[in-house]
Amino acid sequence: MKLVVAVVHNEDARSLIDALLAAEYRATWLHSTGGFLKQSNATILLGVDEAKVEEVVALVRQQCHSRTQTVSPMIPIMEPGEFFMPYPLEVEVGGAVVFVVPVDRFERI
Ligand code: 2BA
């Protein structure tokens, strides 16, 4: 068995969960926050047979899309007379970041 951990955009999380459930996978949706942008995203956990991993990753690829987000930089502490122009920064957020990790033991109790 493998644990698939997919960090996805909030806007794609519902359609991904719906597609996974329609394909009869079990999934857990965690509300998470990206360390860099400090914006909420979603982390989906799925325990699946190794043979199903590619099918799951294909569903993630189908449902999740990359986007460009604009971030306003933090205004630094400045000395009197210094000037800072806070140009917004464009960041490409991927469709999904997927980790596939081995599971030593799985039980439903
Ligand atoms: P964030 O950490 O908020 O990152 C959002 C996007 O900002 C990233 O998109 C990347 O394009 C950019 N970014 C992140 N760190 C950067 C840095 N040090 N310098 C410049 N740009 C940077 P993605 O790579 O698609 O990542 C989307 C979200 O997936 C991340 O949100 C984070 O929550 C998660 N993630 C990405 N890589 C990860 C990893 N290696 N381990 C754990 N979580 C990860």
PDB file of C-alpha atoms and ligand atoms in Angstrom:
ATOM      1  CA  MET A   1       0.000   0.000   0.000  1.00  0.00           C
ATOM      2  CA  LYS A   2       1.034   3.627  -0.579  1.00  0.00           C
ATOM      3  CA  LEU A   3       0.004   6.896   0.983  1.00  0.00           C
ATOM      4  CA  VAL A   4      -0.592   9.594  -1.613  1.00  0.00           C
ATOM      5  CA  VAL A   5      -0.303  13.101  -0.160  1.00  0.00           C
ATOM      6  CA  ALA A   6      -1.440  15.816  -2.572  1.00  0.00           C
ATOM      7  CA  VAL A   7      -1.142  19.513  -1.719  1.00  0.00           C
ATOM      8  CA  VAL A   8      -3.634  21.257  -4.006  1.00  0.00           C
ATOM      9  CA  HIS A   9      -5.208  24.655  -4.525  1.00  0.00           C
ATOM     10  CA  ASN A  10      -8.317  25.247  -2.407  1.00  0.00           C
ATOM     11  CA  GLU A  11     -10.375  25.890  -5.532  1.00  0.00           C
ATOM     12  CA  ASP A  12      -9.525  22.423  -6.924  1.00  0.00           C
ATOM     13  CA  ALA A  13      -9.974  20.465  -3.705  1.00  0.00           C
ATOM     14  CA  ARG A  14     -13.734  19.858  -3.949  1.00  0.00           C
ATOM     15  CA  SER A  15     -13.695  18.658  -7.556  1.00  0.00           C
ATOM     16  CA  LEU A  16     -10.705  16.424  -6.803  1.00  0.00           C
ATOM     17  CA  ILE A  17     -12.446  14.872  -3.775  1.00  0.00           C
ATOM     18  CA  ASP A  18     -15.637  14.372  -5.845  1.00  0.00           C
ATOM     19  CA  ALA A  19     -13.670  12.690  -8.654  1.00  0.00           C
ATOM     20  CA  LEU A  20     -11.841  10.445  -6.168  1.00  0.00           C
ATOM     21  CA  LEU A  21     -15.063   9.429  -4.431  1.00  0.00           C
ATOM     22  CA  ALA A  22     -16.779   8.806  -7.784  1.00  0.00           C
ATOM     23  CA  ALA A  23     -13.903   6.418  -8.598  1.00  0.00           C
ATOM     24  CA  GLU A  24     -14.507   4.737  -5.197  1.00  0.00           C
ATOM     25  CA  TYR A  25     -11.353   5.931  -3.462  1.00  0.00           C
ATOM     26  CA  ARG A  26     -11.365   6.944   0.180  1.00  0.00           C
ATOM     27  CA  ALA A  27      -9.752  10.265   0.952  1.00  0.00           C
ATOM     28  CA  THR A  28      -9.147  12.722   3.772  1.00  0.00           C
ATOM     29  CA  TRP A  29      -9.246  16.452   3.131  1.00  0.00           C
ATOM     30  CA  LEU A  30      -7.063  18.512   5.462  1.00  0.00           C
ATOM     31  CA  HIS A  31      -7.128  22.290   5.490  1.00  0.00           C
ATOM     32  CA  SER A  32      -3.521  23.447   5.260  1.00  0.00           C
ATOM     33  CA  THR A  33      -1.498  26.600   4.697  1.00  0.00           C
ATOM     34  CA  GLY A  34       1.395  27.073   2.272  1.00  0.00           C
ATOM     35  CA  GLY A  35       4.592  28.049   4.043  1.00  0.00           C
ATOM     36  CA  PHE A  36       5.673  30.532   1.376  1.00  0.00           C
ATOM     37  CA  LEU A  37       2.447  32.343   0.470  1.00  0.00           C
ATOM     38  CA  LYS A  38       0.824  31.794   3.906  1.00  0.00           C
ATOM     39  CA  GLN A  39      -2.447  31.210   2.059  1.00  0.00           C
ATOM     40  CA  SER A  40      -4.774  28.341   2.722  1.00  0.00           C
ATOM     41  CA  ASN A  41      -4.538  25.288   0.495  1.00  0.00           C
ATOM     42  CA  ALA A  42      -5.747  21.712   0.828  1.00  0.00           C
ATOM     43  CA  THR A  43      -3.869  18.523   1.602  1.00  0.00           C
ATOM     44  CA  ILE A  44      -5.576  15.349   0.425  1.00  0.00           C
ATOM     45  CA  LEU A  45      -4.497  12.015   1.955  1.00  0.00           C
ATOM     46  CA  LEU A  46      -5.286   8.695   0.295  1.00  0.00           C
ATOM     47  CA  GLY A  47      -4.240   5.192   1.225  1.00  0.00           C
ATOM     48  CA  VAL A  48      -4.264   3.147  -2.013  1.00  0.00           C
ATOM     49  CA  ASP A  49      -2.913  -0.083  -3.443  1.00  0.00           C
ATOM     50  CA  GLU A  50       0.357   0.451  -5.241  1.00  0.00           C
ATOM     51  CA  ALA A  51      -1.284  -0.600  -8.522  1.00  0.00           C
ATOM     52  CA  LYS A  52      -3.761   2.299  -8.207  1.00  0.00           C
ATOM     53  CA  VAL A  53      -1.243   5.089  -7.608  1.00  0.00           C
ATOM     54  CA  GLU A  54      -0.972   6.078 -11.284  1.00  0.00           C
ATOM     55  CA  GLU A  55      -4.772   6.257 -11.611  1.00  0.00           C
ATOM     56  CA  VAL A  56      -4.943   8.523  -8.558  1.00  0.00           C
ATOM     57  CA  VAL A  57      -2.156  10.771  -9.854  1.00  0.00           C
ATOM     58  CA  ALA A  58      -3.983  10.954 -13.218  1.00  0.00           C
ATOM     59  CA  LEU A  59      -7.145  12.154 -11.425  1.00  0.00           C
ATOM     60  CA  VAL A  60      -5.084  14.795  -9.587  1.00  0.00           C
ATOM     61  CA  ARG A  61      -3.612  15.894 -12.925  1.00  0.00           C
ATOM     62  CA  GLN A  62      -7.103  16.118 -14.460  1.00  0.00           C
ATOM     63  CA  GLN A  63      -8.677  18.129 -11.643  1.00  0.00           C
ATOM     64  CA  CYS A  64      -5.864  20.454 -10.503  1.00  0.00           C
ATOM     65  CA  HIS A  65      -4.602  23.427 -12.468  1.00  0.00           C
ATOM     66  CA  SER A  66      -1.668  25.767 -11.993  1.00  0.00           C
ATOM     67  CA  ARG A  67      -2.355  29.440 -11.342  1.00  0.00           C
ATOM     68  CA  THR A  68      -0.472  32.664 -11.027  1.00  0.00           C
ATOM     69  CA  GLN A  69      -0.909  34.461  -7.700  1.00  0.00           C
ATOM     70  CA  THR A  70       0.189  37.922  -6.759  1.00  0.00           C
ATOM     71  CA  VAL A  71       1.855  38.468  -3.412  1.00  0.00           C
ATOM     72  CA  SER A  72       2.515  41.823  -1.805  1.00  0.00           C
ATOM     73  CA  PRO A  73       5.968  41.859  -0.202  1.00  0.00           C
ATOM     74  CA  MET A  74       6.276  42.700   3.506  1.00  0.00           C
ATOM     75  CA  ILE A  75       7.317  46.296   4.102  1.00  0.00           C
ATOM     76  CA  PRO A  76      10.769  46.239   5.741  1.00  0.00           C
ATOM     77  CA  ILE A  77      11.696  48.266   8.832  1.00  0.00           C
ATOM     78  CA  MET A  78      13.221  51.458   7.441  1.00  0.00           C
ATOM     79  CA  GLU A  79      15.337  54.349   8.643  1.00  0.00           C
ATOM     80  CA  PRO A  80      13.916  57.892   8.279  1.00  0.00           C
ATOM     81  CA  GLY A  81      14.421  59.093   4.713  1.00  0.00           C
ATOM     82  CA  GLU A  82      14.518  55.574   3.217  1.00  0.00           C
ATOM     83  CA  PHE A  83      11.992  54.722   0.534  1.00  0.00           C
ATOM     84  CA  PHE A  84      10.463  51.322  -0.298  1.00  0.00           C
ATOM     85  CA  MET A  85       8.292  50.603  -3.316  1.00  0.00           C
ATOM     86  CA  PRO A  86       6.258  47.444  -2.595  1.00  0.00           C
ATOM     87  CA  TYR A  87       6.070  45.930  -6.116  1.00  0.00           C
ATOM     88  CA  PRO A  88       3.674  42.955  -6.121  1.00  0.00           C
ATOM     89  CA  LEU A  89       5.388  39.656  -6.914  1.00  0.00           C
ATOM     90  CA  GLU A  90       3.878  37.070  -9.256  1.00  0.00           C
ATOM     91  CA  VAL A  91       4.227  33.447  -8.150  1.00  0.00           C
ATOM     92  CA  GLU A  92       3.190  30.389 -10.138  1.00  0.00           C
ATOM     93  CA  VAL A  93       1.410  27.925  -7.854  1.00  0.00           C
ATOM     94  CA  GLY A  94       1.518  24.444  -9.317  1.00  0.00           C
ATOM     95  CA  GLY A  95      -1.557  22.351 -10.023  1.00  0.00           C
ATOM     96  CA  ALA A  96      -0.540  20.006  -7.220  1.00  0.00           C
ATOM     97  CA  VAL A  97       2.466  18.804  -5.267  1.00  0.00           C
ATOM     98  CA  VAL A  98       2.215  15.042  -4.841  1.00  0.00           C
ATOM     99  CA  PHE A  99       4.178  12.757  -2.527  1.00  0.00           C
ATOM    100  CA  VAL A 100       3.841   8.965  -2.737  1.00  0.00           C
ATOM    101  CA  VAL A 101       5.133   7.251   0.375  1.00  0.00           C
ATOM    102  CA  PRO A 102       5.233   3.596   1.471  1.00  0.00           C
ATOM    103  CA  VAL A 103       2.847   2.451   4.188  1.00  0.00           C
ATOM    104  CA  ASP A 104       4.252  -0.116   6.656  1.00  0.00           C
ATOM    105  CA  ARG A 105       0.902  -0.996   8.111  1.00  0.00           C
ATOM    106  CA  PHE A 106      -2.726  -0.106   7.444  1.00  0.00           C
ATOM    107  CA  GLU A 107      -5.674  -1.053   9.615  1.00  0.00           C
ATOM    108  CA  ARG A 108      -9.305   0.007   9.748  1.00  0.00           C
ATOM    109  CA  ILE A 109     -10.522  -0.652  13.244  1.00  0.00           C
TER     110      ILE A 109
HETATM  111  P1  2BA B   1       3.532  27.677  -0.660  1.00  0.00           P
HETATM  112  O1  2BA B   1       4.652  27.261   0.231  1.00  0.00           O
HETATM  113  O2  2BA B   1       2.671  28.790  -0.193  1.00  0.00           O
HETATM  114  O3  2BA B   1       4.175  28.023  -2.077  1.00  0.00           O
HETATM  115  C1  2BA B   1       3.394  28.560  -3.108  1.00  0.00           C
HETATM  116  C2  2BA B   1       4.211  28.749  -4.370  1.00  0.00           C
HETATM  117  O4  2BA B   1       5.228  29.717  -4.114  1.00  0.00           O
HETATM  118  C3  2BA B   1       4.966  27.470  -4.800  1.00  0.00           C
HETATM  119  O5  2BA B   1       4.112  26.693  -5.612  1.00  0.00           O
HETATM  120  C4  2BA B   1       6.164  28.043  -5.538  1.00  0.00           C
HETATM  121  O6  2BA B   1       5.821  28.374  -6.865  1.00  0.00           O
HETATM  122  C5  2BA B   1       6.433  29.353  -4.802  1.00  0.00           C
HETATM  123  N1  2BA B   1       7.490  29.191  -3.807  1.00  0.00           N
HETATM  124  C6  2BA B   1       7.501  28.417  -2.704  1.00  0.00           C
HETATM  125  N2  2BA B   1       8.632  28.562  -2.010  1.00  0.00           N
HETATM  126  C7  2BA B   1       9.372  29.462  -2.686  1.00  0.00           C
HETATM  127  C8  2BA B   1      10.649  30.055  -2.471  1.00  0.00           C
HETATM  128  N3  2BA B   1      11.409  29.723  -1.416  1.00  0.00           N
HETATM  129  N4  2BA B   1      11.087  30.951  -3.398  1.00  0.00           N
HETATM  130  C9  2BA B   1      10.340  31.283  -4.471  1.00  0.00           C
HETATM  131  N5  2BA B   1       9.118  30.785  -4.709  1.00  0.00           N
HETATM  132  C10 2BA B   1       8.640  29.873  -3.845  1.00  0.00           C
HETATM  133  P2  2BA B   1       4.209  25.110  -5.555  1.00  0.00           P
HETATM  134  O7  2BA B   1       5.638  24.666  -5.645  1.00  0.00           O
HETATM  135  O8  2BA B   1       3.261  24.560  -6.573  1.00  0.00           O
HETATM  136  O9  2BA B   1       3.701  24.687  -4.101  1.00  0.00           O
HETATM  137  C11 2BA B   1       2.336  24.820  -3.721  1.00  0.00           C
HETATM  138  C12 2BA B   1       2.179  24.446  -2.259  1.00  0.00           C
HETATM  139  O10 2BA B   1       2.549  23.058  -2.092  1.00  0.00           O
HETATM  140  C13 2BA B   1       3.112  25.184  -1.302  1.00  0.00           C
HETATM  141  O11 2BA B   1       2.549  26.431  -0.921  1.00  0.00           O
HETATM  142  C14 2BA B   1       3.220  24.225  -0.113  1.00  0.00           C
HETATM  143  O12 2BA B   1       2.049  24.286   0.690  1.00  0.00           O
HETATM  144  C15 2BA B   1       3.218  22.876  -0.836  1.00  0.00           C
HETATM  145  N6  2BA B   1       4.567  22.379  -1.112  1.00  0.00           N
HETATM  146  C16 2BA B   1       5.307  22.626  -2.199  1.00  0.00           C
HETATM  147  N7  2BA B   1       6.488  21.991  -2.136  1.00  0.00           N
HETATM  148  C17 2BA B   1       6.492  21.337  -0.979  1.00  0.00           C
HETATM  149  C18 2BA B   1       7.426  20.491  -0.335  1.00  0.00           C
HETATM  150  N8  2BA B   1       8.637  20.179  -0.889  1.00  0.00           N
HETATM  151  N9  2BA B   1       7.134  19.968   0.878  1.00  0.00           N
HETATM  152  C19 2BA B   1       5.919  20.261   1.457  1.00  0.00           C
HETATM  153  N10 2BA B   1       4.983  21.042   0.898  1.00  0.00           N
HETATM  154  C20 2BA B   1       5.262  21.568  -0.311  1.00  0.00           C
END
